[in-house]
Amino acid sequence: MTVRLRNTLTRNVEPVEPLEAGRVRMYSCGPTVYRYAHVGNLRSYLLADLIRRALLYHGLEVFHVKNVTDVGHLRDERFDRGEDRMLVAAGLESKSPAEIAAAYEAAFHADEAAVNILPAHVFPRATEHIDDMLAMVEQLVDRGAAYLSHHGNVYFSVGNFPGYGRLSGNDLDELRAGHRGAVETDKQDPADFALWKHAGEGRLLRWPTRRWGEGFPGWHIECSAMSARYLGPEFDIHTGGVDNVFPHHEDEIAQSASLTGRPPARHWVHGEFLLMSGRKMAKSAGNFQRITELAEAGFDPLAFRYLALTSRYGRKLNYSDRSIGAAAAALESLRSRLRALGPPPPDGHWAAPEPLRPGAAGERPSGVAEGPAGHGDRNESFRLRDRAHDTAPPLSAGGRDLHGRMVSAVDDDLDTPTALAVVREMLRASLSPDERRWLVLDADLVLGLDLDRVWADVSAEDDGLQPDQRRLLEERSAARARRDFQRADALRAELLELGLEVTDRAGGETTWRKVGKR
């Protein structure tokens, strides 16, 4: 068994066979920090997280790079002729571009932590890698793959790259014929794209060059330069949303392959859109929600992670009050069934498998992190081993079957809906409580739902809870998850009669304290 992923470049589901034995190098397109990330963005970042967890589960080391675009880049001059988004945000908020970038980057890292996304090992920022981009642009010009226009802009010549369109399935002649809007008069071909743009008067974000005066980078050159800097000319996996396929990743391949002779990544893996009211969730459409808003509404942010797991990453997923409510209720049900098995023993065969804790990356992580969880690593003692094939405790025949089916689902292009279904079978199986608990906690290394916290989240006073008190607390938690607040209020009153005062706090946390019975 090994992890298999659908490769957009070849249109096939292929096994991940690392270029470097035992170590996978992965690059993910990260945020453009001029606004908050919404849950649709987080679904894309969850894809990379699931890939990484699945590989770690197989005992493979993963080195993960996720860029942060903090420069007012030109997104795509073919289709987007609006103003520079970083500069617009800075003007609207009366802050400098650097202040805007720092604030939204910090929010992005906090949002990722809320849904248990493992922080990358490197978060390269575009503004800190301008020299790398310029060096690559100069090489492309010197090799005849790009040219300097009479307006002082540097364009990539798509006509000189025979494989252009392979990733997206686009035909170059059709792209030229279907070009929308006015074509820049200094382009040799309407389909050519910008590598470097000349900075006009009044532009705040600009950098000097040795050959072309002051300017700023195009969108696509950033990822080509930063991935090469940290992962080398060829690496294993490149992830992003389907909206990155064209033009961004298509142009990345053209730039990088023009210098190396091959695409920068072997596997190109893309996640589908998250829909709200039948439309793609997007900042520009205004139909988006932050993960913090979900918490403010009383939901555990991990309910969103659970919702994402209920659909394969290559399929569109509908997001609504109803779908997130159902996911929250299902997550609480899963926790409740696990909690009923009792806490694991502190040692022995059935001690809990070591969990993988993401931790928080911080507001602006710098440098290259080590360890399985990247920046914010809280897993000093985590031992990397092939859990897919080498189970520690002596599983029964039924346990081995359930474990194997869960691994097969994960390996089958991250079939997380099936993996979740198998986990529920584990809880119902005719096995000992110890074996069922171990199987579920072991699977959670990939799922990332922090299921082992069902016991840690209970306060020290919990030893004195009566069965009816515990039952009502769990029933009330499920009612809140499905947004049945009327029922939750009624259960709060019942609990108070039984001597428990319940308080709901910001972020979805619920606490209680003992009071006298009424």
Short mmCIF file of C-alpha atoms in Angstrom, two decimals:
data_model
loop_
_atom_site.label_atom_id
_atom_site.label_comp_id
_atom_site.label_asym_id
_atom_site.label_seq_id
_atom_site.Cartn_x
_atom_site.Cartn_y
_atom_site.Cartn_z
CA MET A 1 0.00 0.00 0.00
CA THR A 2 1.19 3.49 -0.77
CA VAL A 3 -0.44 6.90 -1.16
CA ARG A 4 -1.87 7.46 -4.63
CA LEU A 5 -2.96 10.89 -5.87
CA ARG A 6 -4.62 12.19 -9.00
CA ASN A 7 -2.02 14.04 -11.05
CA THR A 8 -3.58 16.91 -13.01
CA LEU A 9 -0.60 16.87 -15.36
CA THR A 10 -1.11 13.26 -16.50
CA ARG A 11 -4.86 12.89 -15.72
CA ASN A 12 -4.04 9.66 -13.84
CA VAL A 13 -4.08 8.52 -10.21
CA GLU A 14 -0.43 7.71 -9.51
CA PRO A 15 1.58 6.46 -6.52
CA VAL A 16 3.76 8.98 -4.73
CA GLU A 17 7.30 7.68 -5.23
CA PRO A 18 9.68 10.21 -3.64
CA LEU A 19 12.57 11.51 -5.69
CA GLU A 20 14.62 11.32 -2.49
CA ALA A 21 14.31 8.04 -0.60
CA GLY A 22 12.11 8.39 2.48
CA ARG A 23 11.53 12.14 2.02
CA VAL A 24 8.81 13.97 0.11
CA ARG A 25 9.23 17.62 -0.91
CA MET A 26 5.95 19.50 -1.35
CA TYR A 27 5.05 23.06 -2.36
CA SER A 28 1.67 24.71 -1.80
CA CYS A 29 0.35 27.99 -3.13
CA GLY A 30 -0.41 29.98 0.00
CA PRO A 31 -2.34 33.18 0.71
CA THR A 32 -2.19 36.62 -0.85
CA VAL A 33 -2.33 38.67 2.31
CA TYR A 34 -4.46 41.65 1.40
CA ARG A 35 -7.62 40.23 2.99
CA TYR A 36 -8.65 37.51 5.40
CA ALA A 37 -8.68 33.90 4.22
CA HIS A 38 -12.17 32.40 4.00
CA VAL A 39 -13.18 28.79 4.59
CA GLY A 40 -13.02 28.14 0.85
CA ASN A 41 -9.31 28.97 0.96
CA LEU A 42 -8.92 26.73 4.00
CA ARG A 43 -10.35 23.78 2.08
CA SER A 44 -7.46 24.12 -0.38
CA TYR A 45 -4.93 24.28 2.45
CA LEU A 46 -6.57 21.24 4.09
CA LEU A 47 -5.80 19.25 0.94
CA ALA A 48 -2.06 19.76 1.42
CA ASP A 49 -2.45 18.96 5.13
CA LEU A 50 -4.19 15.64 4.38
CA ILE A 51 -1.54 14.66 1.84
CA ARG A 52 1.16 15.44 4.36
CA ARG A 53 -0.54 13.49 7.16
CA ALA A 54 -1.09 10.48 4.89
CA LEU A 55 2.59 10.44 3.94
CA LEU A 56 3.68 10.81 7.57
CA TYR A 57 1.37 7.90 8.43
CA HIS A 58 3.37 5.85 5.93
CA GLY A 59 6.59 6.81 7.69
CA LEU A 60 7.75 9.29 5.06
CA GLU A 61 9.38 12.55 6.08
CA VAL A 62 7.66 15.53 4.45
CA PHE A 63 9.32 18.90 3.84
CA HIS A 64 6.58 21.43 3.11
CA VAL A 65 6.90 24.94 1.65
CA LYS A 66 3.93 27.32 1.47
CA ASN A 67 4.45 30.78 0.03
CA VAL A 68 3.01 34.05 1.31
CA THR A 69 2.36 36.65 -1.39
CA ASP A 70 2.93 39.98 0.34
CA VAL A 71 3.79 42.01 -2.74
CA GLY A 72 1.28 43.93 -4.84
CA HIS A 73 1.77 41.63 -7.78
CA LEU A 74 0.10 41.71 -11.14
CA ARG A 75 -2.27 38.72 -10.87
CA ASP A 76 -3.02 38.07 -14.53
CA GLU A 77 -2.99 40.88 -17.03
CA ARG A 78 -4.96 38.79 -19.51
CA PHE A 79 -8.12 38.53 -17.46
CA ASP A 80 -7.74 40.92 -14.51
CA ARG A 81 -7.15 44.60 -15.18
CA GLY A 82 -8.18 45.94 -11.80
CA GLU A 83 -5.97 47.96 -9.51
CA ASP A 84 -3.20 46.43 -7.45
CA ARG A 85 -4.99 44.65 -4.61
CA MET A 86 -2.33 45.17 -1.95
CA LEU A 87 -2.28 48.88 -2.68
CA VAL A 88 -6.07 49.12 -2.74
CA ALA A 89 -6.26 47.41 0.66
CA ALA A 90 -3.59 49.71 2.02
CA GLY A 91 -5.48 52.78 0.83
CA LEU A 92 -8.81 51.60 2.21
CA GLU A 93 -7.37 50.79 5.62
CA SER A 94 -4.97 53.76 5.82
CA LYS A 95 -2.01 51.47 6.39
CA SER A 96 1.19 50.76 4.51
CA PRO A 97 1.34 47.64 2.31
CA ALA A 98 3.77 46.10 4.83
CA GLU A 99 1.33 46.68 7.70
CA ILE A 100 -1.52 45.19 5.68
CA ALA A 101 0.55 42.11 4.81
CA ALA A 102 1.71 41.55 8.39
CA ALA A 103 -1.81 41.78 9.86
CA TYR A 104 -3.45 39.45 7.36
CA GLU A 105 -0.59 36.97 7.44
CA ALA A 106 -0.94 36.68 11.23
CA ALA A 107 -4.68 36.07 10.82
CA PHE A 108 -3.98 33.40 8.20
CA HIS A 109 -1.70 31.43 10.52
CA ALA A 110 -4.27 31.62 13.32
CA ASP A 111 -7.02 30.41 10.97
CA GLU A 112 -4.93 27.44 9.86
CA ALA A 113 -4.23 26.51 13.48
CA ALA A 114 -7.97 26.61 14.27
CA VAL A 115 -8.59 23.72 11.88
CA ASN A 116 -5.48 21.72 12.81
CA ILE A 117 -3.50 22.36 9.64
CA LEU A 118 0.15 21.44 10.11
CA PRO A 119 2.23 24.60 9.60
CA ALA A 120 4.67 24.46 6.70
CA HIS A 121 8.39 24.16 7.37
CA VAL A 122 9.02 27.33 5.37
CA PHE A 123 6.71 30.27 4.68
CA PRO A 124 8.71 32.25 2.10
CA ARG A 125 7.44 35.77 1.47
CA ALA A 126 7.56 37.27 -1.98
CA THR A 127 9.08 40.56 -0.81
CA GLU A 128 12.00 38.66 0.71
CA HIS A 129 12.80 36.79 -2.53
CA ILE A 130 12.86 39.51 -5.18
CA ASP A 131 16.51 38.72 -5.97
CA ASP A 132 15.60 35.08 -6.64
CA MET A 133 12.85 36.17 -9.01
CA LEU A 134 15.09 38.62 -10.85
CA ALA A 135 17.79 35.99 -11.27
CA MET A 136 15.26 33.62 -12.84
CA VAL A 137 13.84 36.33 -15.14
CA GLU A 138 17.35 37.21 -16.32
CA GLN A 139 18.06 33.55 -17.13
CA LEU A 140 14.82 33.29 -19.11
CA VAL A 141 15.67 36.41 -21.13
CA ASP A 142 19.24 35.22 -21.75
CA ARG A 143 17.97 31.86 -23.04
CA GLY A 144 15.47 33.46 -25.40
CA ALA A 145 12.42 32.25 -23.48
CA ALA A 146 11.46 35.82 -22.52
CA TYR A 147 11.94 39.30 -23.93
CA LEU A 148 12.08 42.94 -22.87
CA SER A 149 9.36 45.06 -24.46
CA HIS A 150 9.68 48.68 -25.57
CA HIS A 151 7.64 49.67 -22.48
CA GLY A 152 10.24 48.17 -20.17
CA ASN A 153 8.20 45.07 -19.30
CA VAL A 154 9.57 41.52 -19.45
CA TYR A 155 7.23 38.91 -20.94
CA PHE A 156 7.48 35.15 -21.23
CA SER A 157 7.14 34.01 -24.85
CA VAL A 158 4.61 31.17 -24.76
CA GLY A 159 5.16 30.45 -28.47
CA ASN A 160 8.69 29.32 -27.66
CA PHE A 161 7.48 26.72 -25.14
CA PRO A 162 6.02 23.70 -27.00
CA GLY A 163 4.30 22.14 -23.97
CA TYR A 164 2.23 25.19 -23.06
CA GLY A 165 -1.34 24.13 -22.18
CA ARG A 166 -0.56 20.53 -21.19
CA LEU A 167 -1.57 20.99 -17.53
CA SER A 168 -4.84 22.82 -18.18
CA GLY A 169 -5.73 21.19 -21.48
CA ASN A 170 -5.79 24.57 -23.19
CA ASP A 171 -4.83 25.01 -26.83
CA LEU A 172 -2.60 28.00 -27.47
CA ASP A 173 -4.41 29.04 -30.66
CA GLU A 174 -7.74 28.90 -28.84
CA LEU A 175 -6.32 31.00 -26.03
CA ARG A 176 -5.24 33.64 -28.52
CA ALA A 177 -8.61 33.60 -30.26
CA GLY A 178 -10.52 33.82 -27.00
CA HIS A 179 -8.41 36.55 -25.44
CA ARG A 180 -10.60 39.06 -23.63
CA GLY A 181 -10.01 42.77 -23.39
CA ALA A 182 -7.38 44.97 -24.97
CA VAL A 183 -3.96 43.43 -25.52
CA GLU A 184 -0.90 45.26 -24.21
CA THR A 185 0.64 46.93 -27.23
CA ASP A 186 4.15 45.91 -26.22
CA LYS A 187 3.46 42.15 -26.33
CA GLN A 188 4.70 40.01 -29.19
CA ASP A 189 1.85 37.55 -28.65
CA PRO A 190 -1.50 38.16 -26.87
CA ALA A 191 -0.94 34.97 -24.81
CA ASP A 192 2.46 36.04 -23.45
CA PHE A 193 2.48 36.76 -19.73
CA ALA A 194 4.43 39.16 -17.54
CA LEU A 195 7.50 38.12 -15.59
CA TRP A 196 8.48 41.62 -14.54
CA LYS A 197 6.66 44.92 -14.96
CA HIS A 198 8.04 48.40 -15.22
CA ALA A 199 6.93 50.56 -12.27
CA GLY A 200 5.07 53.70 -13.25
CA GLU A 201 5.02 56.93 -11.33
CA GLY A 202 3.49 56.83 -7.87
CA ARG A 203 3.78 53.07 -7.41
CA LEU A 204 4.72 52.24 -3.82
CA LEU A 205 5.91 48.66 -4.25
CA ARG A 206 8.90 48.74 -6.57
CA TRP A 207 12.39 47.27 -6.69
CA PRO A 208 15.56 48.22 -8.58
CA THR A 209 17.06 45.90 -11.20
CA ARG A 210 20.46 45.75 -12.88
CA ARG A 211 19.01 45.80 -16.38
CA TRP A 212 15.45 47.14 -16.48
CA GLY A 213 15.11 50.00 -14.02
CA GLU A 214 12.60 49.85 -11.18
CA GLY A 215 9.69 47.43 -11.33
CA PHE A 216 7.78 44.63 -9.64
CA PRO A 217 7.26 40.91 -10.27
CA GLY A 218 4.48 39.19 -12.12
CA TRP A 219 2.35 36.71 -10.21
CA HIS A 220 3.70 33.43 -11.57
CA ILE A 221 7.43 34.03 -11.24
CA GLU A 222 7.11 34.20 -7.45
CA CYS A 223 6.27 30.52 -6.97
CA SER A 224 8.78 29.31 -9.57
CA ALA A 225 11.58 31.19 -7.85
CA MET A 226 10.67 30.31 -4.28
CA SER A 227 10.00 26.63 -4.93
CA ALA A 228 13.38 26.32 -6.68
CA ARG A 229 15.07 28.12 -3.78
CA TYR A 230 13.81 25.73 -1.09
CA LEU A 231 12.98 22.50 -2.96
CA GLY A 232 15.37 22.46 -5.88
CA PRO A 233 14.67 22.31 -9.63
CA GLU A 234 12.42 19.25 -9.27
CA PHE A 235 10.30 18.18 -6.32
CA ASP A 236 7.53 15.70 -5.59
CA ILE A 237 4.17 17.43 -5.11
CA HIS A 238 2.65 20.83 -5.93
CA THR A 239 -0.81 21.60 -4.51
CA GLY A 240 -3.41 24.31 -4.98
CA GLY A 241 -7.03 24.98 -5.85
CA VAL A 242 -8.48 24.26 -9.28
CA ASP A 243 -8.46 27.99 -9.94
CA ASN A 244 -4.63 27.80 -9.86
CA VAL A 245 -4.43 25.34 -12.77
CA PHE A 246 -4.68 28.11 -15.35
CA PRO A 247 -2.98 30.41 -15.72
CA HIS A 248 -0.88 30.25 -12.56
CA HIS A 249 0.40 26.67 -12.51
CA GLU A 250 0.49 26.44 -16.29
CA ASP A 251 2.77 29.46 -16.33
CA GLU A 252 4.87 28.13 -13.46
CA ILE A 253 5.59 25.00 -15.49
CA ALA A 254 6.48 27.02 -18.58
CA GLN A 255 8.91 29.26 -16.67
CA SER A 256 10.63 26.51 -14.71
CA ALA A 257 10.76 23.91 -17.49
CA SER A 258 12.30 26.46 -19.86
CA LEU A 259 15.32 26.46 -17.54
CA THR A 260 15.44 22.82 -16.40
CA GLY A 261 13.84 20.89 -19.26
CA ARG A 262 11.06 19.42 -17.09
CA PRO A 263 8.11 20.55 -14.93
CA PRO A 264 9.18 21.57 -11.42
CA ALA A 265 6.88 19.02 -9.72
CA ARG A 266 6.06 15.41 -10.53
CA HIS A 267 2.55 15.50 -9.05
CA TRP A 268 0.16 18.43 -9.46
CA VAL A 269 -2.79 18.01 -7.10
CA HIS A 270 -5.77 20.39 -7.15
CA GLY A 271 -8.76 20.72 -4.86
CA GLU A 272 -12.22 21.68 -6.05
CA PHE A 273 -14.20 24.74 -5.01
CA LEU A 274 -16.22 25.22 -1.86
CA LEU A 275 -19.65 26.52 -2.88
CA MET A 276 -21.99 28.82 -1.01
CA SER A 277 -25.48 29.22 -2.44
CA GLY A 278 -24.30 27.31 -5.50
CA ARG A 279 -21.49 29.75 -6.26
CA LYS A 280 -17.75 29.50 -5.76
CA MET A 281 -16.80 31.08 -2.45
CA ALA A 282 -14.60 34.08 -3.20
CA LYS A 283 -13.50 37.38 -1.72
CA SER A 284 -14.51 39.21 -4.89
CA ALA A 285 -18.03 37.75 -4.79
CA GLY A 286 -18.50 38.70 -1.14
CA ASN A 287 -20.06 35.31 -0.34
CA PHE A 288 -17.45 34.08 2.07
CA GLN A 289 -17.11 33.27 5.74
CA ARG A 290 -14.07 33.22 8.00
CA ILE A 291 -13.40 30.35 10.36
CA THR A 292 -13.53 32.89 13.21
CA GLU A 293 -17.14 33.68 12.31
CA LEU A 294 -17.94 30.00 12.62
CA ALA A 295 -16.47 29.98 16.12
CA GLU A 296 -18.38 33.14 17.04
CA ALA A 297 -21.59 31.35 16.03
CA GLY A 298 -20.85 28.67 18.63
CA PHE A 299 -19.29 26.00 16.40
CA ASP A 300 -16.08 24.14 17.02
CA PRO A 301 -13.82 25.12 14.05
CA LEU A 302 -12.97 21.45 13.67
CA ALA A 303 -16.56 20.96 12.50
CA PHE A 304 -15.40 22.59 9.26
CA ARG A 305 -12.53 20.14 9.02
CA TYR A 306 -15.02 17.31 9.52
CA LEU A 307 -17.23 18.76 6.78
CA ALA A 308 -14.27 18.85 4.38
CA LEU A 309 -13.55 15.19 5.17
CA THR A 310 -17.07 14.18 4.11
CA SER A 311 -16.27 14.95 0.46
CA ARG A 312 -13.40 13.92 -1.78
CA TYR A 313 -11.09 16.84 -2.48
CA GLY A 314 -11.67 16.65 -6.23
CA ARG A 315 -15.42 17.30 -5.90
CA LYS A 316 -17.25 20.52 -5.22
CA LEU A 317 -18.56 20.84 -1.66
CA ASN A 318 -21.59 22.86 -0.58
CA TYR A 319 -21.20 25.02 2.50
CA SER A 320 -24.30 26.23 4.33
CA ASP A 321 -25.71 26.59 7.82
CA ARG A 322 -27.31 23.21 7.35
CA SER A 323 -24.17 21.39 6.16
CA ILE A 324 -21.92 22.83 8.87
CA GLY A 325 -24.56 22.11 11.51
CA ALA A 326 -24.76 18.49 10.38
CA ALA A 327 -20.97 18.21 10.42
CA ALA A 328 -20.79 19.64 13.93
CA ALA A 329 -23.42 17.17 15.17
CA ALA A 330 -21.62 14.27 13.49
CA LEU A 331 -18.31 15.28 15.05
CA GLU A 332 -19.86 15.49 18.50
CA SER A 333 -21.47 12.09 17.97
CA LEU A 334 -18.08 10.63 17.06
CA ARG A 335 -16.50 12.15 20.15
CA SER A 336 -19.33 10.96 22.38
CA ARG A 337 -19.02 7.36 21.18
CA LEU A 338 -15.27 7.44 21.68
CA ARG A 339 -15.57 9.04 25.12
CA ALA A 340 -17.93 6.24 26.16
CA LEU A 341 -15.09 3.72 25.69
CA GLY A 342 -13.22 5.36 28.55
CA PRO A 343 -9.73 6.86 28.52
CA PRO A 344 -6.79 4.76 27.28
CA PRO A 345 -4.39 3.13 29.73
CA PRO A 346 -1.18 5.08 30.40
CA ASP A 347 1.04 2.26 29.08
CA GLY A 348 0.95 -1.19 27.59
CA HIS A 349 -0.29 -2.44 24.21
CA TRP A 350 -3.39 -0.27 24.22
CA ALA A 351 -1.85 3.02 25.29
CA ALA A 352 -2.94 5.81 22.98
CA PRO A 353 -0.92 6.16 19.76
CA GLU A 354 1.22 9.27 19.88
CA PRO A 355 -0.84 12.16 18.44
CA LEU A 356 0.43 14.68 15.92
CA ARG A 357 -0.08 18.19 17.31
CA PRO A 358 0.06 21.01 14.76
CA GLY A 359 0.68 23.84 17.19
CA ALA A 360 0.54 27.47 16.05
CA ALA A 361 2.98 28.88 13.53
CA GLY A 362 3.05 32.32 15.13
CA GLU A 363 2.26 35.63 13.50
CA ARG A 364 5.15 35.75 11.01
CA PRO A 365 7.27 32.59 11.18
CA SER A 366 10.77 32.90 9.80
CA GLY A 367 13.53 30.52 8.80
CA VAL A 368 13.30 26.79 8.15
CA ALA A 369 11.58 24.66 10.79
CA GLU A 370 12.33 21.03 11.55
CA GLY A 371 10.20 18.16 12.79
CA PRO A 372 6.99 16.59 11.49
CA ALA A 373 4.73 19.55 12.27
CA GLY A 374 6.86 22.41 10.92
CA HIS A 375 6.64 25.82 12.58
CA GLY A 376 5.06 25.66 15.99
CA ASP A 377 6.09 22.02 16.36
CA ARG A 378 4.98 20.52 19.66
CA ASN A 379 5.97 16.94 18.82
CA GLU A 380 9.52 16.70 20.15
CA SER A 381 9.13 12.99 20.91
CA PHE A 382 7.07 12.07 17.83
CA ARG A 383 8.58 8.97 16.24
CA LEU A 384 8.18 8.68 12.50
CA ARG A 385 7.33 5.12 11.48
CA ASP A 386 5.21 3.30 8.92
CA ARG A 387 1.94 3.04 10.83
CA ALA A 388 0.13 1.89 7.68
CA HIS A 389 1.98 -1.42 7.70
CA ASP A 390 3.42 -1.74 11.20
CA THR A 391 0.69 -1.64 13.84
CA ALA A 392 2.10 -1.59 17.36
CA PRO A 393 -0.51 -3.58 19.35
CA PRO A 394 -1.59 -7.18 18.63
CA LEU A 395 -4.74 -6.48 16.62
CA SER A 396 -7.40 -9.14 16.20
CA ALA A 397 -8.39 -10.36 12.74
CA GLY A 398 -11.34 -7.94 12.81
CA GLY A 399 -9.10 -5.10 13.94
CA ARG A 400 -6.57 -5.78 11.19
CA ASP A 401 -9.37 -5.73 8.62
CA LEU A 402 -10.70 -2.38 9.83
CA HIS A 403 -7.20 -0.90 9.98
CA GLY A 404 -6.44 -2.13 6.47
CA ARG A 405 -9.67 -0.72 5.06
CA MET A 406 -9.00 2.67 6.61
CA VAL A 407 -5.48 2.74 5.14
CA SER A 408 -6.78 1.63 1.74
CA ALA A 409 -9.30 4.48 1.74
CA VAL A 410 -6.62 7.05 2.57
CA ASP A 411 -4.25 5.63 -0.04
CA ASP A 412 -6.98 5.72 -2.69
CA ASP A 413 -6.51 9.37 -3.61
CA LEU A 414 -7.53 10.47 -0.09
CA ASP A 415 -10.97 8.87 0.02
CA THR A 416 -11.79 10.56 3.32
CA PRO A 417 -15.58 9.88 3.23
CA THR A 418 -14.84 6.15 3.23
CA ALA A 419 -12.17 6.58 5.90
CA LEU A 420 -14.71 8.33 8.15
CA ALA A 421 -17.24 5.56 7.56
CA VAL A 422 -14.65 2.95 8.56
CA VAL A 423 -13.85 4.89 11.74
CA ARG A 424 -17.51 4.72 12.71
CA GLU A 425 -17.45 0.98 12.04
CA MET A 426 -14.49 0.75 14.41
CA LEU A 427 -16.57 2.26 17.18
CA ARG A 428 -19.40 -0.23 16.60
CA ALA A 429 -17.27 -3.32 16.01
CA SER A 430 -17.47 -6.45 18.18
CA LEU A 431 -14.01 -5.81 19.57
CA SER A 432 -12.75 -4.92 23.01
CA PRO A 433 -13.06 -1.24 24.03
CA ASP A 434 -9.26 -1.03 24.12
CA GLU A 435 -8.88 -2.22 20.53
CA ARG A 436 -11.67 0.00 19.21
CA ARG A 437 -10.24 3.05 20.97
CA TRP A 438 -6.74 2.38 19.66
CA LEU A 439 -7.95 1.95 16.07
CA VAL A 440 -9.85 5.25 16.11
CA LEU A 441 -7.01 7.23 17.70
CA ASP A 442 -4.55 5.74 15.24
CA ALA A 443 -6.73 6.80 12.28
CA ASP A 444 -6.94 10.32 13.70
CA LEU A 445 -3.31 10.99 12.83
CA VAL A 446 -4.60 11.37 9.26
CA LEU A 447 -8.04 12.83 10.03
CA GLY A 448 -6.64 15.51 12.34
CA LEU A 449 -9.75 15.86 14.51
CA ASP A 450 -7.93 15.76 17.89
CA LEU A 451 -10.12 12.89 19.02
CA ASP A 452 -7.81 12.03 21.92
CA ARG A 453 -8.84 15.31 23.55
CA VAL A 454 -12.28 13.95 24.41
CA TRP A 455 -10.83 12.95 27.76
CA ALA A 456 -8.39 15.80 28.20
CA ASP A 457 -11.19 18.34 27.69
CA VAL A 458 -13.04 17.05 30.72
CA SER A 459 -12.12 19.03 33.83
CA ALA A 460 -10.69 17.46 36.96
CA GLU A 461 -14.09 17.88 38.62
CA ASP A 462 -15.59 15.49 36.08
CA ASP A 463 -14.82 12.51 38.30
CA GLY A 464 -17.85 13.51 40.36
CA LEU A 465 -20.35 13.75 37.47
CA GLN A 466 -23.44 11.62 37.71
CA PRO A 467 -24.49 9.59 34.63
CA ASP A 468 -27.57 11.76 34.06
CA GLN A 469 -25.44 14.92 34.28
CA ARG A 470 -22.98 13.56 31.70
CA ARG A 471 -25.81 12.44 29.41
CA LEU A 472 -27.48 15.86 29.46
CA LEU A 473 -24.14 17.63 28.85
CA GLU A 474 -23.53 15.48 25.77
CA GLU A 475 -27.12 15.93 24.57
CA ARG A 476 -26.82 19.69 24.98
CA SER A 477 -23.52 19.73 23.05
CA ALA A 478 -25.19 17.90 20.17
CA ALA A 479 -28.16 20.31 20.26
CA ARG A 480 -25.83 23.30 20.00
CA ALA A 481 -23.95 21.64 17.16
CA ARG A 482 -27.14 21.35 15.12
CA ARG A 483 -28.09 24.92 16.16
CA ASP A 484 -31.13 23.83 18.14
CA PHE A 485 -30.59 26.59 20.68
CA GLN A 486 -34.08 26.29 22.14
CA ARG A 487 -33.35 22.70 23.12
CA ALA A 488 -29.89 23.69 24.38
CA ASP A 489 -31.42 26.34 26.65
CA ALA A 490 -33.92 23.82 28.01
CA LEU A 491 -31.11 21.37 28.76
CA ARG A 492 -29.13 24.13 30.46
CA ALA A 493 -32.07 24.63 32.82
CA GLU A 494 -32.28 20.88 33.50
CA LEU A 495 -28.56 20.74 34.26
CA LEU A 496 -28.90 23.65 36.67
CA GLU A 497 -31.61 21.71 38.47
CA LEU A 498 -29.14 18.84 38.75
CA GLY A 499 -26.43 21.08 40.20
CA LEU A 500 -24.37 22.06 37.11
CA GLU A 501 -24.12 25.64 35.91
CA VAL A 502 -23.20 25.67 32.20
CA THR A 503 -21.53 28.62 30.45
CA ASP A 504 -20.95 29.03 26.70
CA ARG A 505 -17.84 31.03 25.89
CA ALA A 506 -16.55 32.76 22.76
CA GLY A 507 -15.01 30.37 20.28
CA GLY A 508 -17.54 27.62 20.92
CA GLU A 509 -16.10 26.39 24.24
CA THR A 510 -18.55 25.26 26.92
CA THR A 511 -17.55 25.06 30.59
CA TRP A 512 -19.44 24.08 33.72
CA ARG A 513 -19.14 24.27 37.46
CA LYS A 514 -20.90 22.50 40.27
CA VAL A 515 -23.53 24.38 42.24
CA GLY A 516 -26.10 23.24 44.75
CA LYS A 517 -29.04 21.23 43.43
CA ARG A 518 -32.29 23.17 43.18
#
